[in-house]
């Protein structure tokens, strides 16, 4: 990969110039490329080798993003977690757009990406003190399966804030405290069973307050299907209908607690490139 294949639109250029402090366009592209090369050694995701990570998925669903920012502005202690945050581009965008930084939490399987995020944005844990919690969604020590809360969590906001300062290796203490969870380019990494397990776990973290949201995007399809890559790993591509049904019937046990909105963005040139954009809202 090289910086000649990296393109930035006007919005992206302005954001990265501001957040990295690198104003010269050629030097900025070179800086982003060098960090991306290091990231490929952490794990060679396609979105890194193609510079897809620089795009703001969180903003590309305007209605969901507006709900996120409204929660940050109107609800005290509205904790927001970006799961599978990689370098932290999306959560940094949300903070730039007004989400209170002291209520933001980052998490990813690979801590190396978060560390490279500091290199990308020329920050440190002191200058950008958003807590990062590394962990595997399928590790019960990191996050166990519990039913969605119907009442207020038993733990206090103060206890949550205290634990966030201890470099935790679990998010179980956040159960019922998250007003918003963003998970993009995340669920499509798993098979059908894995997607359901991950969804149930995230549902247990969500605040029962009306308006709390889980939202994101991932590869999908008009009709659900299973595919296997060259390594033998199986992935499941859900349709809007199967994604909605999973959340309503299998995760929350009915439509009483949530509404689910899903849309499919078609890519006629490559069916596997179709994207699901979705939001689950507590009612």
PDB file of C-alpha atoms in Angstrom:
ATOM      1  CA  UNK A   1       0.000   0.000   0.000  1.00  0.00           C
ATOM      2  CA  UNK A   2       1.115   3.570  -0.608  1.00  0.00           C
ATOM      3  CA  UNK A   3      -0.215   7.079  -0.133  1.00  0.00           C
ATOM      4  CA  UNK A   4      -0.924   7.408  -3.861  1.00  0.00           C
ATOM      5  CA  UNK A   5      -3.981   5.183  -3.425  1.00  0.00           C
ATOM      6  CA  UNK A   6      -5.277   7.177  -0.448  1.00  0.00           C
ATOM      7  CA  UNK A   7      -8.009   9.697  -1.203  1.00  0.00           C
ATOM      8  CA  UNK A   8      -9.632  12.072   1.275  1.00  0.00           C
ATOM      9  CA  UNK A   9     -12.811  14.006   0.609  1.00  0.00           C
ATOM     10  CA  UNK A  10     -13.239  17.536   1.902  1.00  0.00           C
ATOM     11  CA  UNK A  11     -14.791  16.484   5.210  1.00  0.00           C
ATOM     12  CA  UNK A  12     -12.216  13.766   5.850  1.00  0.00           C
ATOM     13  CA  UNK A  13      -9.327  16.063   5.002  1.00  0.00           C
ATOM     14  CA  UNK A  14     -10.542  18.762   7.388  1.00  0.00           C
ATOM     15  CA  UNK A  15     -11.051  16.239  10.193  1.00  0.00           C
ATOM     16  CA  UNK A  16      -7.651  14.585   9.889  1.00  0.00           C
ATOM     17  CA  UNK A  17      -5.836  17.890   9.511  1.00  0.00           C
ATOM     18  CA  UNK A  18      -7.460  19.117  12.713  1.00  0.00           C
ATOM     19  CA  UNK A  19      -7.107  15.957  14.785  1.00  0.00           C
ATOM     20  CA  UNK A  20      -3.580  14.973  13.693  1.00  0.00           C
ATOM     21  CA  UNK A  21      -2.177  18.487  13.512  1.00  0.00           C
ATOM     22  CA  UNK A  22      -0.664  17.687  10.092  1.00  0.00           C
ATOM     23  CA  UNK A  23      -1.779  20.395   7.662  1.00  0.00           C
ATOM     24  CA  UNK A  24       0.230  19.545   4.538  1.00  0.00           C
ATOM     25  CA  UNK A  25      -1.908  17.160   2.467  1.00  0.00           C
ATOM     26  CA  UNK A  26       0.972  15.051   1.135  1.00  0.00           C
ATOM     27  CA  UNK A  27       2.546  14.731   4.582  1.00  0.00           C
ATOM     28  CA  UNK A  28      -0.843  13.837   6.053  1.00  0.00           C
ATOM     29  CA  UNK A  29      -1.346  11.046   3.517  1.00  0.00           C
ATOM     30  CA  UNK A  30       2.152   9.767   4.183  1.00  0.00           C
ATOM     31  CA  UNK A  31       1.474   9.807   7.932  1.00  0.00           C
ATOM     32  CA  UNK A  32      -1.798   7.878   7.577  1.00  0.00           C
ATOM     33  CA  UNK A  33      -0.153   5.351   5.262  1.00  0.00           C
ATOM     34  CA  UNK A  34       2.739   4.674   7.627  1.00  0.00           C
ATOM     35  CA  UNK A  35       0.353   4.018  10.518  1.00  0.00           C
ATOM     36  CA  UNK A  36      -1.765   1.743   8.317  1.00  0.00           C
ATOM     37  CA  UNK A  37       1.298  -0.309   7.377  1.00  0.00           C
ATOM     38  CA  UNK A  38       2.013  -0.864  11.063  1.00  0.00           C
ATOM     39  CA  UNK A  39      -1.624  -1.803  11.648  1.00  0.00           C
ATOM     40  CA  UNK A  40      -1.441  -4.537   9.016  1.00  0.00           C
ATOM     41  CA  UNK A  41       1.146  -6.237  11.219  1.00  0.00           C
ATOM     42  CA  UNK A  42      -1.336  -6.246  14.107  1.00  0.00           C
ATOM     43  CA  UNK A  43      -3.912  -7.984  11.892  1.00  0.00           C
ATOM     44  CA  UNK A  44      -4.363  -7.559   8.117  1.00  0.00           C
ATOM     45  CA  UNK A  45      -7.995  -6.521   7.883  1.00  0.00           C
ATOM     46  CA  UNK A  46      -9.159  -5.606   4.387  1.00  0.00           C
ATOM     47  CA  UNK A  47     -10.430  -2.222   5.581  1.00  0.00           C
ATOM     48  CA  UNK A  48      -6.900  -1.289   6.605  1.00  0.00           C
ATOM     49  CA  UNK A  49      -5.123  -2.343   3.411  1.00  0.00           C
ATOM     50  CA  UNK A  50      -7.714  -0.442   1.340  1.00  0.00           C
ATOM     51  CA  UNK A  51      -7.821   2.626   3.638  1.00  0.00           C
ATOM     52  CA  UNK A  52     -11.459   1.927   4.393  1.00  0.00           C
ATOM     53  CA  UNK A  53     -10.771   2.718   8.045  1.00  0.00           C
ATOM     54  CA  UNK A  54     -10.507   6.440   7.314  1.00  0.00           C
ATOM     55  CA  UNK A  55     -14.183   6.655   6.313  1.00  0.00           C
ATOM     56  CA  UNK A  56     -16.704   7.645   8.969  1.00  0.00           C
ATOM     57  CA  UNK A  57     -19.216   4.827   9.160  1.00  0.00           C
ATOM     58  CA  UNK A  58     -20.733   6.344  12.279  1.00  0.00           C
ATOM     59  CA  UNK A  59     -21.828   9.437  10.343  1.00  0.00           C
ATOM     60  CA  UNK A  60     -23.090   7.672   7.240  1.00  0.00           C
ATOM     61  CA  UNK A  61     -26.389   6.805   8.896  1.00  0.00           C
ATOM     62  CA  UNK A  62     -27.613  10.342   9.659  1.00  0.00           C
ATOM     63  CA  UNK A  63     -30.679   9.397  11.714  1.00  0.00           C
ATOM     64  CA  UNK A  64     -28.721   7.050  14.012  1.00  0.00           C
ATOM     65  CA  UNK A  65     -25.907   9.549  14.421  1.00  0.00           C
ATOM     66  CA  UNK A  66     -28.366  12.307  15.265  1.00  0.00           C
ATOM     67  CA  UNK A  67     -29.886  10.099  17.973  1.00  0.00           C
ATOM     68  CA  UNK A  68     -26.415   9.465  19.393  1.00  0.00           C
ATOM     69  CA  UNK A  69     -25.551  13.157  19.596  1.00  0.00           C
ATOM     70  CA  UNK A  70     -28.950  13.952  21.110  1.00  0.00           C
ATOM     71  CA  UNK A  71     -28.361  11.376  23.848  1.00  0.00           C
ATOM     72  CA  UNK A  72     -24.991  12.936  24.588  1.00  0.00           C
ATOM     73  CA  UNK A  73     -26.512  16.392  24.821  1.00  0.00           C
ATOM     74  CA  UNK A  74     -29.675  15.604  26.773  1.00  0.00           C
ATOM     75  CA  UNK A  75     -28.975  12.649  29.073  1.00  0.00           C
ATOM     76  CA  UNK A  76     -26.621  13.021  32.049  1.00  0.00           C
ATOM     77  CA  UNK A  77     -24.012  10.253  32.267  1.00  0.00           C
ATOM     78  CA  UNK A  78     -24.900   8.929  28.808  1.00  0.00           C
ATOM     79  CA  UNK A  79     -22.087   6.417  28.417  1.00  0.00           C
ATOM     80  CA  UNK A  80     -21.259   5.597  24.799  1.00  0.00           C
ATOM     81  CA  UNK A  81     -19.101   2.621  23.814  1.00  0.00           C
ATOM     82  CA  UNK A  82     -17.547   2.132  20.378  1.00  0.00           C
ATOM     83  CA  UNK A  83     -17.049  -1.629  20.089  1.00  0.00           C
ATOM     84  CA  UNK A  84     -14.478  -2.775  17.556  1.00  0.00           C
ATOM     85  CA  UNK A  85     -13.168   0.784  17.601  1.00  0.00           C
ATOM     86  CA  UNK A  86      -9.862   0.032  15.826  1.00  0.00           C
ATOM     87  CA  UNK A  87      -7.958   3.365  15.786  1.00  0.00           C
ATOM     88  CA  UNK A  88     -10.890   5.232  17.339  1.00  0.00           C
ATOM     89  CA  UNK A  89     -11.733   7.321  14.275  1.00  0.00           C
ATOM     90  CA  UNK A  90     -15.497   7.157  14.749  1.00  0.00           C
ATOM     91  CA  UNK A  91     -15.536   7.954  18.447  1.00  0.00           C
ATOM     92  CA  UNK A  92     -13.149  10.859  17.870  1.00  0.00           C
ATOM     93  CA  UNK A  93     -15.550  12.163  15.232  1.00  0.00           C
ATOM     94  CA  UNK A  94     -18.437  11.938  17.718  1.00  0.00           C
ATOM     95  CA  UNK A  95     -16.400  13.878  20.270  1.00  0.00           C
ATOM     96  CA  UNK A  96     -15.536  16.506  17.654  1.00  0.00           C
ATOM     97  CA  UNK A  97     -19.259  16.808  16.953  1.00  0.00           C
ATOM     98  CA  UNK A  98     -20.076  17.418  20.608  1.00  0.00           C
ATOM     99  CA  UNK A  99     -20.412  14.089  22.400  1.00  0.00           C
ATOM    100  CA  UNK A 100     -19.002  14.521  25.938  1.00  0.00           C
ATOM    101  CA  UNK A 101     -15.554  12.894  25.912  1.00  0.00           C
ATOM    102  CA  UNK A 102     -15.818  11.913  29.590  1.00  0.00           C
ATOM    103  CA  UNK A 103     -18.741   9.623  28.699  1.00  0.00           C
ATOM    104  CA  UNK A 104     -16.990   7.780  25.841  1.00  0.00           C
ATOM    105  CA  UNK A 105     -15.508   4.270  26.131  1.00  0.00           C
ATOM    106  CA  UNK A 106     -13.452   2.422  23.504  1.00  0.00           C
ATOM    107  CA  UNK A 107     -13.088  -1.332  23.088  1.00  0.00           C
ATOM    108  CA  UNK A 108     -11.415  -3.669  20.617  1.00  0.00           C
ATOM    109  CA  UNK A 109     -10.067  -7.190  20.519  1.00  0.00           C
ATOM    110  CA  UNK A 110      -6.611  -5.910  19.591  1.00  0.00           C
ATOM    111  CA  UNK A 111      -5.081  -3.214  21.785  1.00  0.00           C
ATOM    112  CA  UNK A 112      -2.425  -2.594  19.143  1.00  0.00           C
ATOM    113  CA  UNK A 113      -4.943  -0.732  17.010  1.00  0.00           C
ATOM    114  CA  UNK A 114      -5.828   1.641  19.847  1.00  0.00           C
ATOM    115  CA  UNK A 115      -2.146   2.306  20.501  1.00  0.00           C
ATOM    116  CA  UNK A 116      -1.652   3.057  16.808  1.00  0.00           C
ATOM    117  CA  UNK A 117      -4.662   5.364  17.055  1.00  0.00           C
ATOM    118  CA  UNK A 118      -2.667   7.530  19.427  1.00  0.00           C
ATOM    119  CA  UNK A 119       0.161   7.534  16.877  1.00  0.00           C
ATOM    120  CA  UNK A 120      -2.254   8.382  14.067  1.00  0.00           C
ATOM    121  CA  UNK A 121      -3.786  11.301  15.944  1.00  0.00           C
ATOM    122  CA  UNK A 122      -0.574  12.379  17.682  1.00  0.00           C
ATOM    123  CA  UNK A 123      -2.212  11.933  21.076  1.00  0.00           C
ATOM    124  CA  UNK A 124      -1.412  10.118  24.314  1.00  0.00           C
ATOM    125  CA  UNK A 125      -3.558   8.554  27.044  1.00  0.00           C
ATOM    126  CA  UNK A 126      -3.036  11.817  28.941  1.00  0.00           C
ATOM    127  CA  UNK A 127      -4.034  14.196  26.145  1.00  0.00           C
ATOM    128  CA  UNK A 128      -6.888  11.915  25.004  1.00  0.00           C
ATOM    129  CA  UNK A 129      -7.999  10.073  28.160  1.00  0.00           C
ATOM    130  CA  UNK A 130     -10.885   8.039  26.725  1.00  0.00           C
ATOM    131  CA  UNK A 131     -10.696   4.677  28.538  1.00  0.00           C
ATOM    132  CA  UNK A 132      -9.867   1.681  26.354  1.00  0.00           C
ATOM    133  CA  UNK A 133     -10.948  -1.820  27.389  1.00  0.00           C
ATOM    134  CA  UNK A 134      -9.412  -4.658  25.348  1.00  0.00           C
ATOM    135  CA  UNK A 135     -11.272  -7.933  25.117  1.00  0.00           C
ATOM    136  CA  UNK A 136     -12.835 -10.753  23.140  1.00  0.00           C
ATOM    137  CA  UNK A 137     -16.615 -10.556  22.839  1.00  0.00           C
ATOM    138  CA  UNK A 138     -16.794 -14.366  23.201  1.00  0.00           C
ATOM    139  CA  UNK A 139     -14.824 -14.432  26.461  1.00  0.00           C
ATOM    140  CA  UNK A 140     -17.246 -14.512  29.398  1.00  0.00           C
ATOM    141  CA  UNK A 141     -14.623 -12.891  31.620  1.00  0.00           C
ATOM    142  CA  UNK A 142     -14.779  -9.913  29.283  1.00  0.00           C
ATOM    143  CA  UNK A 143     -18.560 -10.006  28.833  1.00  0.00           C
ATOM    144  CA  UNK A 144     -20.965 -12.722  29.918  1.00  0.00           C
ATOM    145  CA  UNK A 145     -24.465 -13.357  28.614  1.00  0.00           C
ATOM    146  CA  UNK A 146     -27.233 -11.917  30.769  1.00  0.00           C
ATOM    147  CA  UNK A 147     -30.813 -10.964  29.873  1.00  0.00           C
ATOM    148  CA  UNK A 148     -31.506  -7.340  28.930  1.00  0.00           C
ATOM    149  CA  UNK A 149     -32.279  -5.195  31.960  1.00  0.00           C
ATOM    150  CA  UNK A 150     -35.842  -4.067  32.498  1.00  0.00           C
ATOM    151  CA  UNK A 151     -35.055  -1.966  35.575  1.00  0.00           C
ATOM    152  CA  UNK A 152     -32.230   0.346  36.599  1.00  0.00           C
ATOM    153  CA  UNK A 153     -28.835  -1.324  37.169  1.00  0.00           C
ATOM    154  CA  UNK A 154     -27.851  -2.037  40.763  1.00  0.00           C
ATOM    155  CA  UNK A 155     -24.408  -0.448  40.386  1.00  0.00           C
ATOM    156  CA  UNK A 156     -23.986   3.315  40.586  1.00  0.00           C
ATOM    157  CA  UNK A 157     -22.621   5.800  38.074  1.00  0.00           C
ATOM    158  CA  UNK A 158     -19.872   6.730  40.528  1.00  0.00           C
ATOM    159  CA  UNK A 159     -18.752   3.115  40.828  1.00  0.00           C
ATOM    160  CA  UNK A 160     -18.650   2.800  37.043  1.00  0.00           C
ATOM    161  CA  UNK A 161     -16.528   5.921  36.694  1.00  0.00           C
ATOM    162  CA  UNK A 162     -14.159   4.655  39.385  1.00  0.00           C
ATOM    163  CA  UNK A 163     -13.729   1.287  37.680  1.00  0.00           C
ATOM    164  CA  UNK A 164     -13.074   2.949  34.320  1.00  0.00           C
ATOM    165  CA  UNK A 165      -9.973   4.531  35.852  1.00  0.00           C
ATOM    166  CA  UNK A 166      -8.470   1.157  36.817  1.00  0.00           C
ATOM    167  CA  UNK A 167      -7.614  -0.103  33.293  1.00  0.00           C
ATOM    168  CA  UNK A 168     -10.229  -2.875  33.488  1.00  0.00           C
ATOM    169  CA  UNK A 169     -10.129  -6.017  31.355  1.00  0.00           C
ATOM    170  CA  UNK A 170     -13.874  -6.585  31.526  1.00  0.00           C
ATOM    171  CA  UNK A 171     -16.996  -4.647  30.596  1.00  0.00           C
ATOM    172  CA  UNK A 172     -19.355  -6.656  32.806  1.00  0.00           C
ATOM    173  CA  UNK A 173     -19.486  -3.756  35.276  1.00  0.00           C
ATOM    174  CA  UNK A 174     -21.077  -1.617  32.538  1.00  0.00           C
ATOM    175  CA  UNK A 175     -24.202  -3.783  32.452  1.00  0.00           C
ATOM    176  CA  UNK A 176     -27.246  -1.574  32.006  1.00  0.00           C
ATOM    177  CA  UNK A 177     -25.206   1.636  31.969  1.00  0.00           C
ATOM    178  CA  UNK A 178     -24.567   2.204  28.255  1.00  0.00           C
ATOM    179  CA  UNK A 179     -26.898   4.689  26.596  1.00  0.00           C
ATOM    180  CA  UNK A 180     -25.361   3.995  23.194  1.00  0.00           C
ATOM    181  CA  UNK A 181     -23.287   1.241  21.606  1.00  0.00           C
ATOM    182  CA  UNK A 182     -21.781   1.544  18.138  1.00  0.00           C
ATOM    183  CA  UNK A 183     -20.643  -1.636  16.358  1.00  0.00           C
ATOM    184  CA  UNK A 184     -19.703  -1.286  12.690  1.00  0.00           C
ATOM    185  CA  UNK A 185     -17.751  -3.771  10.545  1.00  0.00           C
ATOM    186  CA  UNK A 186     -18.142  -6.070  13.542  1.00  0.00           C
ATOM    187  CA  UNK A 187     -20.971  -8.584  13.277  1.00  0.00           C
ATOM    188  CA  UNK A 188     -20.051  -9.710   9.758  1.00  0.00           C
ATOM    189  CA  UNK A 189     -16.848 -11.226  11.197  1.00  0.00           C
ATOM    190  CA  UNK A 190     -18.882 -14.041  12.791  1.00  0.00           C
ATOM    191  CA  UNK A 191     -21.064 -16.985  11.853  1.00  0.00           C
ATOM    192  CA  UNK A 192     -24.796 -17.050  12.561  1.00  0.00           C
ATOM    193  CA  UNK A 193     -24.444 -18.394  16.102  1.00  0.00           C
ATOM    194  CA  UNK A 194     -21.624 -15.978  16.895  1.00  0.00           C
ATOM    195  CA  UNK A 195     -23.717 -13.017  15.783  1.00  0.00           C
ATOM    196  CA  UNK A 196     -26.544 -14.032  18.108  1.00  0.00           C
ATOM    197  CA  UNK A 197     -24.196 -14.507  21.065  1.00  0.00           C
ATOM    198  CA  UNK A 198     -22.571 -11.115  20.465  1.00  0.00           C
ATOM    199  CA  UNK A 199     -25.968  -9.425  20.127  1.00  0.00           C
ATOM    200  CA  UNK A 200     -27.238 -10.932  23.394  1.00  0.00           C
ATOM    201  CA  UNK A 201     -24.136  -9.754  25.201  1.00  0.00           C
ATOM    202  CA  UNK A 202     -24.443  -6.202  23.894  1.00  0.00           C
ATOM    203  CA  UNK A 203     -28.136  -6.106  24.762  1.00  0.00           C
ATOM    204  CA  UNK A 204     -27.235  -6.766  28.403  1.00  0.00           C
ATOM    205  CA  UNK A 205     -25.022  -3.664  28.475  1.00  0.00           C
ATOM    206  CA  UNK A 206     -27.710  -1.337  27.148  1.00  0.00           C
ATOM    207  CA  UNK A 207     -29.482   1.018  29.526  1.00  0.00           C
ATOM    208  CA  UNK A 208     -33.189   0.202  29.926  1.00  0.00           C
ATOM    209  CA  UNK A 209     -34.039   3.906  29.607  1.00  0.00           C
ATOM    210  CA  UNK A 210     -36.198   4.656  26.556  1.00  0.00           C
ATOM    211  CA  UNK A 211     -34.126   5.989  23.686  1.00  0.00           C
ATOM    212  CA  UNK A 212     -30.985   3.974  24.461  1.00  0.00           C
ATOM    213  CA  UNK A 213     -29.510   2.610  21.236  1.00  0.00           C
ATOM    214  CA  UNK A 214     -27.292  -0.043  19.672  1.00  0.00           C
ATOM    215  CA  UNK A 215     -26.437   0.841  16.086  1.00  0.00           C
ATOM    216  CA  UNK A 216     -23.978   0.155  13.314  1.00  0.00           C
ATOM    217  CA  UNK A 217     -23.410  -1.350   9.902  1.00  0.00           C
ATOM    218  CA  UNK A 218     -21.894  -4.453   8.363  1.00  0.00           C
ATOM    219  CA  UNK A 219     -21.889  -6.554   5.229  1.00  0.00           C
ATOM    220  CA  UNK A 220     -25.307  -7.967   4.482  1.00  0.00           C
ATOM    221  CA  UNK A 221     -27.442  -9.305   1.654  1.00  0.00           C
ATOM    222  CA  UNK A 222     -30.942  -9.237   0.201  1.00  0.00           C
ATOM    223  CA  UNK A 223     -31.239 -12.902   1.215  1.00  0.00           C
ATOM    224  CA  UNK A 224     -29.211 -14.391   4.083  1.00  0.00           C
ATOM    225  CA  UNK A 225     -26.407 -16.763   3.212  1.00  0.00           C
ATOM    226  CA  UNK A 226     -23.306 -18.375   4.676  1.00  0.00           C
ATOM    227  CA  UNK A 227     -19.830 -18.111   3.192  1.00  0.00           C
ATOM    228  CA  UNK A 228     -16.436 -19.589   4.017  1.00  0.00           C
ATOM    229  CA  UNK A 229     -13.095 -17.941   3.333  1.00  0.00           C
ATOM    230  CA  UNK A 230      -9.796 -19.525   2.282  1.00  0.00           C
ATOM    231  CA  UNK A 231      -8.902 -20.284   5.898  1.00  0.00           C
ATOM    232  CA  UNK A 232     -12.104 -22.240   6.480  1.00  0.00           C
ATOM    233  CA  UNK A 233     -13.679 -19.519   8.624  1.00  0.00           C
ATOM    234  CA  UNK A 234     -17.452 -19.244   8.228  1.00  0.00           C
ATOM    235  CA  UNK A 235     -19.302 -15.937   8.075  1.00  0.00           C
ATOM    236  CA  UNK A 236     -23.024 -15.215   7.935  1.00  0.00           C
ATOM    237  CA  UNK A 237     -24.546 -12.434   5.850  1.00  0.00           C
ATOM    238  CA  UNK A 238     -27.956 -11.443   7.144  1.00  0.00           C
ATOM    239  CA  UNK A 239     -30.811  -9.830   5.278  1.00  0.00           C
ATOM    240  CA  UNK A 240     -32.744  -6.898   6.761  1.00  0.00           C
ATOM    241  CA  UNK A 241     -35.520  -9.287   7.754  1.00  0.00           C
ATOM    242  CA  UNK A 242     -33.310 -11.857   9.448  1.00  0.00           C
ATOM    243  CA  UNK A 243     -31.361  -9.125  11.265  1.00  0.00           C
ATOM    244  CA  UNK A 244     -34.555  -7.542  12.575  1.00  0.00           C
ATOM    245  CA  UNK A 245     -35.970 -10.911  13.626  1.00  0.00           C
ATOM    246  CA  UNK A 246     -32.784 -11.823  15.494  1.00  0.00           C
ATOM    247  CA  UNK A 247     -32.976  -8.731  17.689  1.00  0.00           C
ATOM    248  CA  UNK A 248     -36.729  -8.837  18.236  1.00  0.00           C
ATOM    249  CA  UNK A 249     -37.305 -12.541  18.777  1.00  0.00           C
ATOM    250  CA  UNK A 250     -34.002 -14.083  19.851  1.00  0.00           C
ATOM    251  CA  UNK A 251     -32.288 -11.250  21.735  1.00  0.00           C
ATOM    252  CA  UNK A 252     -35.084  -9.260  23.388  1.00  0.00           C
ATOM    253  CA  UNK A 253     -37.790 -11.942  23.324  1.00  0.00           C
ATOM    254  CA  UNK A 254     -40.385  -9.820  21.529  1.00  0.00           C
ATOM    255  CA  UNK A 255     -41.136  -6.318  20.325  1.00  0.00           C
ATOM    256  CA  UNK A 256     -42.181  -4.884  23.679  1.00  0.00           C
ATOM    257  CA  UNK A 257     -38.767  -3.514  24.690  1.00  0.00           C
ATOM    258  CA  UNK A 258     -37.327  -2.327  21.376  1.00  0.00           C
ATOM    259  CA  UNK A 259     -37.830  -1.039  17.885  1.00  0.00           C
ATOM    260  CA  UNK A 260     -35.495  -2.156  15.100  1.00  0.00           C
ATOM    261  CA  UNK A 261     -34.815  -0.220  11.912  1.00  0.00           C
ATOM    262  CA  UNK A 262     -32.745  -1.810   9.134  1.00  0.00           C
ATOM    263  CA  UNK A 263     -31.952  -0.828   5.566  1.00  0.00           C
ATOM    264  CA  UNK A 264     -29.850  -2.520   2.909  1.00  0.00           C
ATOM    265  CA  UNK A 265     -27.495  -0.432   0.823  1.00  0.00           C
ATOM    266  CA  UNK A 266     -27.043  -2.334  -2.427  1.00  0.00           C
ATOM    267  CA  UNK A 267     -23.797  -2.617  -4.357  1.00  0.00           C
ATOM    268  CA  UNK A 268     -24.789  -3.869  -7.787  1.00  0.00           C
ATOM    269  CA  UNK A 269     -21.199  -4.482  -8.878  1.00  0.00           C
ATOM    270  CA  UNK A 270     -20.435  -6.848  -6.005  1.00  0.00           C
ATOM    271  CA  UNK A 271     -23.199  -8.531  -4.020  1.00  0.00           C
ATOM    272  CA  UNK A 272     -20.883  -9.235  -1.086  1.00  0.00           C
ATOM    273  CA  UNK A 273     -20.342  -5.508  -0.777  1.00  0.00           C
ATOM    274  CA  UNK A 274     -23.962  -4.852   0.232  1.00  0.00           C
ATOM    275  CA  UNK A 275     -24.245  -3.130   3.609  1.00  0.00           C
ATOM    276  CA  UNK A 276     -26.807  -3.346   6.392  1.00  0.00           C
ATOM    277  CA  UNK A 277     -27.395  -0.103   8.309  1.00  0.00           C
ATOM    278  CA  UNK A 278     -29.362  -0.614  11.497  1.00  0.00           C
ATOM    279  CA  UNK A 279     -30.394   0.758  14.863  1.00  0.00           C
ATOM    280  CA  UNK A 280     -32.006  -0.943  17.863  1.00  0.00           C
ATOM    281  CA  UNK A 281     -33.805   1.462  20.216  1.00  0.00           C
ATOM    282  CA  UNK A 282     -35.182   0.761  23.698  1.00  0.00           C
ATOM    283  CA  UNK A 283     -38.779   1.912  24.171  1.00  0.00           C
TER     284      UNK A 283
END
